[in-house]
XYZ file of C-alpha atoms in Angstrom:
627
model
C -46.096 50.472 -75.083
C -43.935 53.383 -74.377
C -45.371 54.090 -71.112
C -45.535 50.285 -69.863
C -41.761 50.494 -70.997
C -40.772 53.543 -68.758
C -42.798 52.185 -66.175
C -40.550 49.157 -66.158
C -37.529 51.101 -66.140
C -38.593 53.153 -63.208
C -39.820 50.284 -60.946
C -36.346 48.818 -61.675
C -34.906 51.694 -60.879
C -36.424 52.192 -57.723
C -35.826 48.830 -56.702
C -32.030 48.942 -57.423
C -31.809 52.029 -55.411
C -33.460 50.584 -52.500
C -31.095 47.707 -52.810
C -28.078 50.337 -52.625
C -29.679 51.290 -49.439
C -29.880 47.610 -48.014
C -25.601 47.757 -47.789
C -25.200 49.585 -44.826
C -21.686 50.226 -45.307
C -22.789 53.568 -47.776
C -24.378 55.227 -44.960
C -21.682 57.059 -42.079
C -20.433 55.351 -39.095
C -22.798 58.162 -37.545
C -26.314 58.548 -37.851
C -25.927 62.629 -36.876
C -23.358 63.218 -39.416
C -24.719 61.531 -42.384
C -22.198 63.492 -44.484
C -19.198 60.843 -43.115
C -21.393 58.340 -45.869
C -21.160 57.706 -49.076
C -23.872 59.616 -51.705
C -26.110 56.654 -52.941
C -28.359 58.543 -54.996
C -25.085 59.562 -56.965
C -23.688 56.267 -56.603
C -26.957 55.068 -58.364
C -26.852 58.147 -61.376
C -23.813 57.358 -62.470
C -24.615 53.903 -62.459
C -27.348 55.008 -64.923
C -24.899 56.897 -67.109
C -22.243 54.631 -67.064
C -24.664 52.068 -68.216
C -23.130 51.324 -71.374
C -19.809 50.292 -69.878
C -18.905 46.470 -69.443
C -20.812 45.376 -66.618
C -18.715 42.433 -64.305
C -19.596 38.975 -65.341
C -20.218 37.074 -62.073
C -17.379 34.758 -63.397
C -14.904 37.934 -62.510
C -15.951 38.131 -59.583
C -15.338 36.206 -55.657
C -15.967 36.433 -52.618
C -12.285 38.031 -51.449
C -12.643 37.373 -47.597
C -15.464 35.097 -46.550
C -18.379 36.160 -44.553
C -19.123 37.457 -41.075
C -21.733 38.461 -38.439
C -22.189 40.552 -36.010
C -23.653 42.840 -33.038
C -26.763 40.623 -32.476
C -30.089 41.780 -31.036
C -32.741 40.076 -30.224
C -34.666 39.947 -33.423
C -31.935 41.024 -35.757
C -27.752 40.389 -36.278
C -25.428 42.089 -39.068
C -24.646 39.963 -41.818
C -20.770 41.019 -43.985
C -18.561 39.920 -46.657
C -16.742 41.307 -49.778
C -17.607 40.008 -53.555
C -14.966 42.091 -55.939
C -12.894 41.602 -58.978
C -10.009 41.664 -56.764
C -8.610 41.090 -53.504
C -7.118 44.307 -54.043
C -8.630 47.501 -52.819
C -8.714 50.876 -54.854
C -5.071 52.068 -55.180
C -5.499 55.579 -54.358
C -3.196 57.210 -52.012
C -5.216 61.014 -52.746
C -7.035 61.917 -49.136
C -9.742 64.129 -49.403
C -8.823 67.471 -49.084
C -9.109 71.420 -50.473
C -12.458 73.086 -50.591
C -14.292 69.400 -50.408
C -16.402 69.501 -47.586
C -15.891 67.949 -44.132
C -16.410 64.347 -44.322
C -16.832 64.324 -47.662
C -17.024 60.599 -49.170
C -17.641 61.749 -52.680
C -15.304 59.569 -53.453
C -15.044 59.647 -57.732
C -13.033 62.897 -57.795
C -10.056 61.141 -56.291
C -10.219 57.326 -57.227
C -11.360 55.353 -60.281
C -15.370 54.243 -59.405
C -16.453 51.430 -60.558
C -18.735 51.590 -63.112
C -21.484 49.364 -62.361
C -22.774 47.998 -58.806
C -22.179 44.594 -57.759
C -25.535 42.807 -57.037
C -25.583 40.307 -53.947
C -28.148 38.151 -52.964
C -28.178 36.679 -49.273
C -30.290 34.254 -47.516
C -30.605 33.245 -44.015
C -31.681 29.547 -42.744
C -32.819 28.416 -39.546
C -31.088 25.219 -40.199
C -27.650 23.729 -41.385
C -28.792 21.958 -44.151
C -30.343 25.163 -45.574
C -34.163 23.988 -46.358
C -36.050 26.630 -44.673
C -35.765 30.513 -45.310
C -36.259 33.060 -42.493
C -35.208 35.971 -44.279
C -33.504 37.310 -47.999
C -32.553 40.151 -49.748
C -30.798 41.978 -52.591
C -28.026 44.600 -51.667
C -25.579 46.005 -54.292
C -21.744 46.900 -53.370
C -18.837 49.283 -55.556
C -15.720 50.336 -55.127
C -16.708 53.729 -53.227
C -17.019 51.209 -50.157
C -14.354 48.659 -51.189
C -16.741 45.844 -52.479
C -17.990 45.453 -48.955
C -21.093 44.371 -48.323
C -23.188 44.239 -44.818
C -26.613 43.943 -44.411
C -29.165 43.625 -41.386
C -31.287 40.246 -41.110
C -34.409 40.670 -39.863
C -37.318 38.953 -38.289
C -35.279 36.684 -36.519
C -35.812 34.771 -32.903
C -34.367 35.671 -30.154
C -31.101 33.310 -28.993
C -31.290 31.523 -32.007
C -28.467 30.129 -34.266
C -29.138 30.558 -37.782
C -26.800 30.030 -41.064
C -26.523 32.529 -43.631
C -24.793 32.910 -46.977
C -24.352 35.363 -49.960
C -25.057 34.672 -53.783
C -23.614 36.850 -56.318
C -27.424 37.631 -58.699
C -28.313 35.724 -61.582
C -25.375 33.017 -60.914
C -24.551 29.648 -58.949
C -21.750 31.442 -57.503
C -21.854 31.701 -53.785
C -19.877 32.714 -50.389
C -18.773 30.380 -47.619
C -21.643 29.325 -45.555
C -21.593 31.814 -42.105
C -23.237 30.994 -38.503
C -24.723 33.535 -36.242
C -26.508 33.696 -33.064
C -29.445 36.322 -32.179
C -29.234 37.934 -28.281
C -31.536 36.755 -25.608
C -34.999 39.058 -25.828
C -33.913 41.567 -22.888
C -36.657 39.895 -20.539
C -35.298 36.490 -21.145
C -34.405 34.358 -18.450
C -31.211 32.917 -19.438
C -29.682 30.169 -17.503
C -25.930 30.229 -19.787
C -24.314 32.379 -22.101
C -20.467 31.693 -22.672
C -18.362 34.549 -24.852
C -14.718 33.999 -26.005
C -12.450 37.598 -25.380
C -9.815 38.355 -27.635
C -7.246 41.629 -28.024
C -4.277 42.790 -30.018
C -3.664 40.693 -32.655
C -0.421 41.458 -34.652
C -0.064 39.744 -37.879
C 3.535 40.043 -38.164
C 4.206 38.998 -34.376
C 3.059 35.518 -35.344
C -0.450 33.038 -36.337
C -3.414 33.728 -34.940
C -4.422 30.200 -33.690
C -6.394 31.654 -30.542
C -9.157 32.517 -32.845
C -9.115 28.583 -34.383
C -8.967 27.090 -31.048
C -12.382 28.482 -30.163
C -14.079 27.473 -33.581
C -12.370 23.932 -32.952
C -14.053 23.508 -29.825
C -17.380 25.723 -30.712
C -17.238 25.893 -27.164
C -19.000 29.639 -27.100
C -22.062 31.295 -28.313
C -20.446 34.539 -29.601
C -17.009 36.639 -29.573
C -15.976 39.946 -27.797
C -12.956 41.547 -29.113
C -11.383 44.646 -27.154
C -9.289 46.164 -30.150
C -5.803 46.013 -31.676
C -7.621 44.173 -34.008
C -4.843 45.419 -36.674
C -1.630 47.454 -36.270
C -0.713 50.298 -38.141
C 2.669 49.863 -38.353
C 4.828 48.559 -41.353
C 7.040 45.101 -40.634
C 8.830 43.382 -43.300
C 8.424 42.791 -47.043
C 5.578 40.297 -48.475
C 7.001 37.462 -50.076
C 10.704 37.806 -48.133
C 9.269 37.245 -44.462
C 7.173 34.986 -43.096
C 4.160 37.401 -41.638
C 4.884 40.511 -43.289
C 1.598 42.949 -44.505
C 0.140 45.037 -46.857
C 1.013 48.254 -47.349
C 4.762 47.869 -46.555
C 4.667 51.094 -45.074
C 3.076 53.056 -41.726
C -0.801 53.444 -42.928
C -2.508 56.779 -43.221
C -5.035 56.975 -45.901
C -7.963 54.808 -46.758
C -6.430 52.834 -49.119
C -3.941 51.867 -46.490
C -6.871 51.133 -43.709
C -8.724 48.863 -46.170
C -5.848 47.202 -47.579
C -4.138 46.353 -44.252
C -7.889 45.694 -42.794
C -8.248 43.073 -45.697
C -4.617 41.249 -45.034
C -5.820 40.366 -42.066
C -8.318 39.123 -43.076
C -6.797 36.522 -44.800
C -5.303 34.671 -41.905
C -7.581 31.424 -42.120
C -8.056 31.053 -37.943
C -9.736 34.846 -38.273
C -12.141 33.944 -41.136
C -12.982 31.093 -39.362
C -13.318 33.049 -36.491
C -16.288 35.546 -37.914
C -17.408 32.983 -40.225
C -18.889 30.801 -37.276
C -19.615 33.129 -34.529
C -21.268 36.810 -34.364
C -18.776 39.287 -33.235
C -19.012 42.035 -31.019
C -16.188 44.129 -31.718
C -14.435 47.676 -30.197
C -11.659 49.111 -31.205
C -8.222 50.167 -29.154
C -5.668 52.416 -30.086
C -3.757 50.397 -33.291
C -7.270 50.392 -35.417
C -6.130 54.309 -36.069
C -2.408 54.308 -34.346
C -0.397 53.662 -30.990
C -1.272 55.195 -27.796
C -4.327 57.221 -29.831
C -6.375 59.871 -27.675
C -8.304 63.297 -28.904
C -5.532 65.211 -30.448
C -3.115 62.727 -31.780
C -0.873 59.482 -31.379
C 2.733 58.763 -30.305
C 4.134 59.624 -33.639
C 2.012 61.997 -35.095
C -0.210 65.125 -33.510
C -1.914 67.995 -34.439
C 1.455 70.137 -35.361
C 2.897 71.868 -38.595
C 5.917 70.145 -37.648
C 4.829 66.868 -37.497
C 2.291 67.024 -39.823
C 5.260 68.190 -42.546
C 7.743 65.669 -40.698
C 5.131 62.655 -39.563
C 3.882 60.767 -42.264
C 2.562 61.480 -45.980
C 0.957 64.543 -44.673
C -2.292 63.342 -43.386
C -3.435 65.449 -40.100
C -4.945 63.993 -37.388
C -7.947 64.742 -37.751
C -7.830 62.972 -41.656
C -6.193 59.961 -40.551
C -9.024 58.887 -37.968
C -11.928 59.698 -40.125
C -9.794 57.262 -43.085
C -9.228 54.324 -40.173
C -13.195 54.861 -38.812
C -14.306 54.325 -42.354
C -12.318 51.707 -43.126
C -12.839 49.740 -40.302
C -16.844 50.815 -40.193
C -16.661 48.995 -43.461
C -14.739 46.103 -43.262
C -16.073 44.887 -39.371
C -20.052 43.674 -38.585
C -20.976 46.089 -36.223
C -23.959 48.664 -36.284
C -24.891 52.060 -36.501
C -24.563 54.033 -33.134
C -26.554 56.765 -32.456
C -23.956 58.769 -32.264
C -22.781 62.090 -30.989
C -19.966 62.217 -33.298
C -18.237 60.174 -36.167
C -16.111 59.012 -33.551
C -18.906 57.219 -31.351
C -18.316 53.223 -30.940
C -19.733 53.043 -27.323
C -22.745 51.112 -27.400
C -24.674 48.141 -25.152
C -26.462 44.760 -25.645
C -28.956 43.799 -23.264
C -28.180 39.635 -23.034
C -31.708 38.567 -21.506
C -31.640 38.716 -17.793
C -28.697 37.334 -17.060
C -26.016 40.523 -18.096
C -25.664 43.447 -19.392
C -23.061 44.136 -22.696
C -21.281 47.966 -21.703
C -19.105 48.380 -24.363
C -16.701 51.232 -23.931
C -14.464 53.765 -26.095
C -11.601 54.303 -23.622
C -9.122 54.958 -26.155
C -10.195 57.699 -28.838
C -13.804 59.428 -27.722
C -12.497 62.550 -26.375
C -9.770 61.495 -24.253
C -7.531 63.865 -22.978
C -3.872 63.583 -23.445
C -2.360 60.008 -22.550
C 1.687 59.123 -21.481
C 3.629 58.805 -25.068
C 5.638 56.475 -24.006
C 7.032 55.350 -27.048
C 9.053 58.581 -27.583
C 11.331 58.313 -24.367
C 10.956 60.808 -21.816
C 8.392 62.511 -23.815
C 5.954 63.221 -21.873
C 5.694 59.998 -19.055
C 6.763 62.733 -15.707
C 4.156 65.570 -16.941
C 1.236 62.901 -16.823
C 2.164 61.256 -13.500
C 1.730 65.056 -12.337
C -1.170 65.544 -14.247
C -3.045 62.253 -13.437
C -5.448 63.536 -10.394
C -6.694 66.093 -12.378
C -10.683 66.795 -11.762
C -10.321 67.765 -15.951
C -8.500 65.135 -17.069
C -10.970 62.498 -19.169
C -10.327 58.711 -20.033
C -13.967 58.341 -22.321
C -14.991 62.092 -22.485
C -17.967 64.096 -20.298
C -20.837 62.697 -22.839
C -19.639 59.141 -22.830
C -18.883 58.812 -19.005
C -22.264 59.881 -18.514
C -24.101 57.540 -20.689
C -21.433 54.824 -19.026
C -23.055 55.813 -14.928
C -26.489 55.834 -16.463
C -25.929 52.248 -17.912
C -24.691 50.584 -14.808
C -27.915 52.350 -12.907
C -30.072 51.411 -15.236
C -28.652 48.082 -15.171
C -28.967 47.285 -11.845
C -32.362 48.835 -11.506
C -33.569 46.291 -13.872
C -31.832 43.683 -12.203
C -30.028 41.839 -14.239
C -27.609 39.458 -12.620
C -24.463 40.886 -14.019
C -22.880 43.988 -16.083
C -19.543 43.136 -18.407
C -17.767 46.066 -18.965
C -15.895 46.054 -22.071
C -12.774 48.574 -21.168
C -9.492 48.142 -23.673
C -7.390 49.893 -21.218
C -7.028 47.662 -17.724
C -9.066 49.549 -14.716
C -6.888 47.916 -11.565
C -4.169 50.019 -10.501
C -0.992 48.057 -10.729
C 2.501 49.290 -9.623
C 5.434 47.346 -10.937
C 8.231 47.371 -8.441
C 11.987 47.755 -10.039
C 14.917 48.530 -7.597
C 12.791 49.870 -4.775
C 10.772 52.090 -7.165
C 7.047 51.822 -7.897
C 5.730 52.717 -11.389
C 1.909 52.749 -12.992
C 0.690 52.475 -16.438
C -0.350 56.085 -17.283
C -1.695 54.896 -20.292
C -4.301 52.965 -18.777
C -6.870 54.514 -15.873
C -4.059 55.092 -13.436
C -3.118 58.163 -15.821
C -6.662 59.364 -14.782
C -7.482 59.230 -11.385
C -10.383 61.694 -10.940
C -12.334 59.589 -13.911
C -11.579 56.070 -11.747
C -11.982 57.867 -8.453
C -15.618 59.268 -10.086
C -16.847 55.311 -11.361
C -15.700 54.124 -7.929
C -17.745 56.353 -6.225
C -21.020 55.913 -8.535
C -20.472 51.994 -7.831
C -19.985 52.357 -4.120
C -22.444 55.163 -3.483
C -25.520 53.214 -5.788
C -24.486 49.844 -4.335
C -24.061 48.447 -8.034
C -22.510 45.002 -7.385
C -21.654 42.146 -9.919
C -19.240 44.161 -11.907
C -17.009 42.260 -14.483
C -14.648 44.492 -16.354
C -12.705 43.425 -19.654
C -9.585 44.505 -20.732
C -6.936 44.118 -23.174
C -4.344 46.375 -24.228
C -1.428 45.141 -22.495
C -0.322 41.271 -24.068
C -0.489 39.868 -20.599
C -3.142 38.719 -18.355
C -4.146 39.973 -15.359
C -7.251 38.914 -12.523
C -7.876 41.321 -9.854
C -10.654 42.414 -7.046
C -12.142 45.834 -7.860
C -11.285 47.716 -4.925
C -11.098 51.608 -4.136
C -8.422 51.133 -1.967
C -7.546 53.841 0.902
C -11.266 55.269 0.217
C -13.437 51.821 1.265
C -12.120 48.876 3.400
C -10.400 46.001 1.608
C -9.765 42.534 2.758
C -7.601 40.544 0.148
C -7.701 37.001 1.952
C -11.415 36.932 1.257
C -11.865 39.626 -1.335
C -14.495 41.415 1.022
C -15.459 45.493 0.680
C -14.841 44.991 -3.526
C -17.467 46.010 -5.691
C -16.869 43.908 -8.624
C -13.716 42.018 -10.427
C -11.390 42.484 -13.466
C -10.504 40.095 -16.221
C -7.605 41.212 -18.103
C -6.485 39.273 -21.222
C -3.403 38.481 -23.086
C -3.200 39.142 -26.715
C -3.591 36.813 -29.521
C -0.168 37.210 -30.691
C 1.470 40.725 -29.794
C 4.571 40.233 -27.697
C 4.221 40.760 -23.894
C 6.998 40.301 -20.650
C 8.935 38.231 -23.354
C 11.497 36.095 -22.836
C 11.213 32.693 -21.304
C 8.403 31.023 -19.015
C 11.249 31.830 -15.859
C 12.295 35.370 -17.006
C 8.514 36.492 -17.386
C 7.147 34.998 -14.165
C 10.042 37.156 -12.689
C 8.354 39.981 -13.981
C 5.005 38.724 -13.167
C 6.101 38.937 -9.577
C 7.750 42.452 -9.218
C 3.686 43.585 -9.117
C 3.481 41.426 -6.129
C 2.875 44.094 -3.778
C -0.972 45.382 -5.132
C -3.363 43.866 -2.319
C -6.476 43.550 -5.082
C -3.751 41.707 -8.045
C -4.469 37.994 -7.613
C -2.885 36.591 -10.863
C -0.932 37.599 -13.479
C 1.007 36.093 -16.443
C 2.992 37.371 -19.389
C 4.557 34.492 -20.982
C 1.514 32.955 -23.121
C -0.369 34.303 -25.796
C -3.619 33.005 -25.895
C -7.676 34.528 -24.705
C -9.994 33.428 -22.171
C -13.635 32.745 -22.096
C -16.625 33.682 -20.211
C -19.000 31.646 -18.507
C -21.852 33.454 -17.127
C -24.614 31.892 -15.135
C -27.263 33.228 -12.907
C -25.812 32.621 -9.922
C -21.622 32.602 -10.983
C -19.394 33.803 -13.697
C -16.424 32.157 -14.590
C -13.155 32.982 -16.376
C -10.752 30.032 -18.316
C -7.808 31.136 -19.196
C -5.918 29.464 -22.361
C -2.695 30.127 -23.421
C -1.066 29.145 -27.441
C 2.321 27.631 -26.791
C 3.523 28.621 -29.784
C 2.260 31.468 -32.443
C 5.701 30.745 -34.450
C 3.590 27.977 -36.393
C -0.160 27.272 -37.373
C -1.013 24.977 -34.786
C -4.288 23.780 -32.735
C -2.351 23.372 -29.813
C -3.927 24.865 -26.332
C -2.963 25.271 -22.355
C -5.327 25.461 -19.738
C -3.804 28.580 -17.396
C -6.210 29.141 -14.872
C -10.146 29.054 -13.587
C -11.520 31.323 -11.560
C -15.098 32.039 -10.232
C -17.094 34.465 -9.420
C -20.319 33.863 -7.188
C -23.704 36.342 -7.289
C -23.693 38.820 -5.030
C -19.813 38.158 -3.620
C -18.059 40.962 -5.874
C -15.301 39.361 -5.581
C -13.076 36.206 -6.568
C -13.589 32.831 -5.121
C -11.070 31.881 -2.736
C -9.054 29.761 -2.953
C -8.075 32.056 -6.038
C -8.380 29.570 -8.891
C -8.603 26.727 -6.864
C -5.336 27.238 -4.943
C -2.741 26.664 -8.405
C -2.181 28.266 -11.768
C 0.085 26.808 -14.705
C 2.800 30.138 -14.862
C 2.655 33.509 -13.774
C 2.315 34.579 -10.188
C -0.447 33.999 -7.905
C -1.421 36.157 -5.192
C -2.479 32.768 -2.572
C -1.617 29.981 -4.180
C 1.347 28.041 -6.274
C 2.266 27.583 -9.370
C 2.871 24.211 -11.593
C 3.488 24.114 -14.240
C 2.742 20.535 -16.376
C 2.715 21.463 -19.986
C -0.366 19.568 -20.264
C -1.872 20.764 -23.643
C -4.997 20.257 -26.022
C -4.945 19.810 -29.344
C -7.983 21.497 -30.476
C -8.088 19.922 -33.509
C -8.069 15.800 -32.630
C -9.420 16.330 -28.629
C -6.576 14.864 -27.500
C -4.047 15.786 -24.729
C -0.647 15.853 -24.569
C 2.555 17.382 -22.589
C 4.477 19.581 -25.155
C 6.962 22.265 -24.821
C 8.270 24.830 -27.802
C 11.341 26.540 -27.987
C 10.018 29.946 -30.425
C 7.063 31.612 -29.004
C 6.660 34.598 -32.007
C 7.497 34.199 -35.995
C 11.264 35.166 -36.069
C-alpha cells in the first residue's frame, strides 16, 4: 500500500515536472547560456514544500491578455498567453545584483514567488468548429515568468491553418480561441504567400488600428513586425490622459519590461492582431531603449556618471538582460541557437518561393551609433567615423551568418530572399538650405558594413533582394543600388541588385504636420537617383505579396490614430518582377496618393476603406495623433 502510494506520488511528480518543462518561457532566451533561465527543478521543490499553502482556485484566475502564435515551421508554430490572478505583474523594483551570479533568474530572493504553479491545458484543432484534435498538452506557469505561458505544437502540416486554445486544468474556464498558420515544408512549391509589416508602435502617440485593419480584411497569411514594438519612455498619467502607460516612469527593471510589455497588450487591435495570425517578430531599439547599440543608449551608457545620474541605477548591461527577458517572455518567438543572450537573428525557409532573413541591426554587437537625441552629442564624430573598415552595424558573427544566408539562399534557388533590417539600408540625403545630411543611425553611419553586403551581392550575383525596414515613421521605396561602385540607371531601375520597402509606423509620429507641410519634406530627398517614393504624413503598414514570378508591395495609410477607427487609404502599389531587381516602371503605376514620387504625380482623393463594413468612402480628419 505504502509503496503503490509513493509510486503515485512520484509518477505525479515526474509528470508535473515535465509539464514545467513544456512552458518554454523558464528556459533562457539562449540555448548556450542556459543560466539567463529560470531553475525549474527549484521552481518544482518549492512547489513541493509550499504544498500546504492555498493553491489558486481556477475561479481566481483569467486569462489577462488573450492568446498568440508565433515563428511557424513547417511542422511546428509557438503557441502564448498569460492565465494569472492578476493583470498585474510582480511589483518588484529589486534587480539582481551582489554576489548572485551572472544571469541569475533565481528569482525568490528578490520577489514574492508564487506558491503553487498554474496548470494550463491547450489544444490545437485542424478546424474552426473545434471537432478534431491534432495535438494537446499540459504546461504549468508562476510568477518567476510572469504567468506567461508558451508552448510548441507539434506534429503539425505544413501551410496549414489550425485553431488553438488554452484551458485552465480541471475547469470549464478557457482562453480566447487563437489562429495560426504552419510555414511551407522548405521544398514546397508555393504559388502565394502574402505577410502584413508593421514597426514602431507607440501607445501614447495614438490607437493602433493598423493592426485591426489587417484582421478585418484577413487579407494575409501571417505578420512580420520590425521592432518598436513598445517604448520605454514614460508619457502621461493613467486615468488623466487618454493613452498614457504603465509604469508612469522611464522603465529599467523587469517589473517595468513586463508591466509596460503587458499594457500594450491590452490595446484590443493588437490582441486581435496575434490572436488571428502567427507573428514573426524582431525587435528595434525601444524594446530595451532609444538609439540602443553594444555599450549603451541615448540616455544612459556604461559610465559611473550616468549610471549614478541615468536612471534608478541599473547599468547597461542589467537593463538589456531585464528587457530580453521580458520580452522573450511575453512575445511567441523561439529559441535561437544562440551565441549570446543577446541573439534574435534567425531565418524561416517559406517553401520555394522566399527566404525569411531576419536581422538584429540594432543591439547584436553594434558599434557606437549617432545619439542624436542629446544635441550635438556625438552626430559630427560619426559622420567622420562612418567609413570605418571596424565599424559594425550587426557584429563580425552575425554579418557572417547574414552572407552565408543569402548564398545559401540563392544556391538553393528559391525565388526570393526578404530581409528583415529595422534600420533602412538606402542611403538617403535630405537636402536643407543647400546642405546634404544622412541618417547615421541607420547603415549610412556604417559604410564599410553596406559597402561589404554590396559587394557579396554584386560579386555572387544574388538577385531578388527585398529588404524591410522600419525605424523611421515614414515610408520609403527605393532601387538597391551601389551607386559610384556599379552602373545605375534610375529611368528603368537597371544595374540594381534588389529593392527596399521601408514602412511607416503604426502610430509613432513622423514628418508631422499637415498632408502639404510633410510632402514638402518628402521632397527635399528628391535628389537620391535610387529613392522612388516617399511619404511621411500617414501612419499606417504595408503588405507583401509574393509570387513566383513578382512581389508586390500595398501601401495603407490610417487617417486618423486620434480615434479607434477601421478606416484605411490605399497609398501606393508597386511591383517587383523575377529576375528584374528592380521596381516596375512606371513606379507604382505612374501616381501615388501623398508623398513624393520619383516619375510620376501625385493625387490625392481621400478615397478610404472602412475595414470594418467593406465599404468606401472619401473622408478627411483634422487630428492625426491622440492630443
Amino acid at each position: 500500500m505504502y509503496t503503490a502510494t509513493l509510486l503515485s506520488l512520484l509518477a505525479l511528480s515526474t509528470g508535473t515536472w515535465a509539464s514545467y518543462n513544456a512552458n518554454l518561457n523558464y528556459r533562457s532566451p539562449s540555448t548556450r547560456h542556459t543560466r539567463m533561465g529560470i531553475d525549474v527543478d527549484s521552481v518544482h521543490r518549492r512547489s513541493l514544500a509550499k504544498r500546504d499553502k492555498p493553491r489558486f482556485h481556477p475561479s481566481q484566475l483569467n486569462f489577462t491578455h488573450g492568446v498568440a502564435s508565433g515563428d511557424p515551421y513547417a511542422d511546428s508554430v509557438i503557441l502564448w498567453t498569460r492565465v494569472a490572478p492578476s493583470l498585474e505583474s510582480d511589483m518588484s523594483e529589486v534587480t539582481v545584483s551582489g554576489t548572485v551570479g551572472l544571469y541569475s533568474h533565481n528569482t525568490e530572493p528578490y520577489i514574492k514567488a508564487s506558491a503553487h504553479p498554474i496548470c494550463v491545458d491547450y489544444r490545437v484543432y485542424e478546424d474552426k468548429e473545434r471537432h478534431q484534435v491534432v495535438d494537446k498538452g499540459r504546461a504549468y506557469t508562476t510568477s518567476d515568468i510572469d504567468y506567461t505561458l508558451k508552448v510548441e505544437a507539434t506534429g503539425l502540416k505544413p501551410f496549414t491553418t489550425y485553431w488553438y486554445q488554452f484551458q485552465i486544468c480541471n475547469s470549464n474556464i478557457t482562453s480566447p480561441i487563437g489562429r495560426t498558420k504552419t510555414a511551407p515544408g522548405p521544398d514546397d512549391a508555393t504559388e502565394e504567400i502574402k505577410l502584413a509589416v508593421y514597426s514602431c508602435s507607440n501607445y501614447p502617440s495614438g490607437y493602433f488600428n493598423a493592426y485591426g485593419n489587417v484582421v478585418r480584411k484577413d487579407s494575409v497569411d501571417y505578420v512580420l513586425h520590425l521592432g518598436d514594438y513598445i517604448y520605454e519612455t514614460r508619457n502621461g498619467i493613467v486615468g488623466t490622459e487618454e493613452r498614457a502607460v504603465l509604469p508612469e516612469r522611464d522603465i529599467f527593471t523587469l517589473y517595468d519590461y513586463r508591466t509596460r510589455l503587458g499594457f500594450y497588450r491590452t490595446d484590443l487591435d493588437l490582441v486581435a492582431s496575434h490572436q488571428n495570425f502567427a507573428w514573426i517578430p524582431v525587435w528595434d531599439d525601444h524594446e530595451i531603449a532609444d538609439n540602443g547599440y553594444r555599450d549603451g543608449f541615448s540616455h544612459l551608457n556604461n559610465t559611473e556618471e550616468s549610471f549614478r545620474n541615468d536612471g534608478p541605477h541599473v547599468s547597461v548591461d542589467q537593463r538589456k538582460m531585464n528587457a530580453v527577458r521580458a520580452y522573450f517572455e511575453w512575445m511567441p518567438l523561439r529559441q535561437v541557437d544562440m551565441d549570446d543572450g543577446l541573439r534574435i537573428w534567425r531565418s524561416f525557409k517559406m517553401g520555394n518561393l522566399f527566404d525569411l532573413i531576419m536581422l538584429d541591426t540594432r543591439h547584436y554587437d553594434r558599434s557606437i551609433t549617432d545619439l542624436s537625441n542629446l544635441p550635438d552629442w556625438n552626430t559630427k564624430y560619426i559622420e567622420e567615423i562612418q567609413n570605418d573598415a571596424g565599424r559594425t552595424l550587426m557584429g563580425g558573427r552575425q554579418e557572417t551568418w547574414f552572407e552565408k544566408q543569402l548564398t545559401a539562399s540563392n544556391a538553393r534557388r528559391a525565388k526570393w530572399r526578404i530581409i528583415g533590417s529595422q534600420v533602412r539600408f538606402a542611403r538617403l540625403g535630405k537636402e536643407t538650405n543647400g546642405k546634404v545630411t544622412y541618417n547615421m543611425d541607420a547603415w549610412e553611419g556604417y559604410r564599410a558594413n553596406q559597402n561589404r553586403t554590396l559587394k557579396h551581392l554584386y560579386d555572387n550575383n544574388i538577385g531578388n533582394n527585398i529588404m524591410i525596414a522600419g525605424d523611421t515613421h515614414v515610408n520609403w521605396v527605393s532601387d538597391i543600388a551601389w551607386i559610384g561602385e556599379k552602373p545605375y540607371d534610375n529611368k528603368t531601375g537597371a544595374g540594381s541588385i534588389g529593392v527596399e520597402f521601408a514602412g511607416t509606423a503604426v502610430s509613432s509620429t513622423g514628418f508631422g504636420g499637415t498632408i502639404s507641410s510633410a510632402e514638402k519634406i518628402a521632397a527635399s530627398y528628391a535628389a537620391n537617383d535610387d529613392l522612388q517614393w516617399n511619404e511621411g504624413y500617414y501612419r499606417g503598414y504595408f503588405e507583401l505579396h509574393l509570387r513566383q514570378d513578382e512581389v508586390e508591395a500595398k501601401y495603407f495609410g490610417c487617417p486618423t490614430v486620434a480615434t479607434r477607427n477601421s478606416w484605411e487609404l490605399p497609398l501606393a502599389n508597386f511591383t517587383v518582377k523575377h529576375g528584374d531587381s528592380h521596381l516596375t516602371r512606371p513606379i507604382a503605376g505612374g501616381h501615388v496618393e501623398a508623398g513624393y514620387i520619383h516619375q510620376g504625380e501625385v493625387k490625392h482623393s481621400n478615397l478610404t476603406l472602412n475595414t470594418e463594413t467593406g465599404q468606401w468612402q472619401v473622408v478627411g480628419f483634422d487630428q492625426m495623433f491622440v492630443a
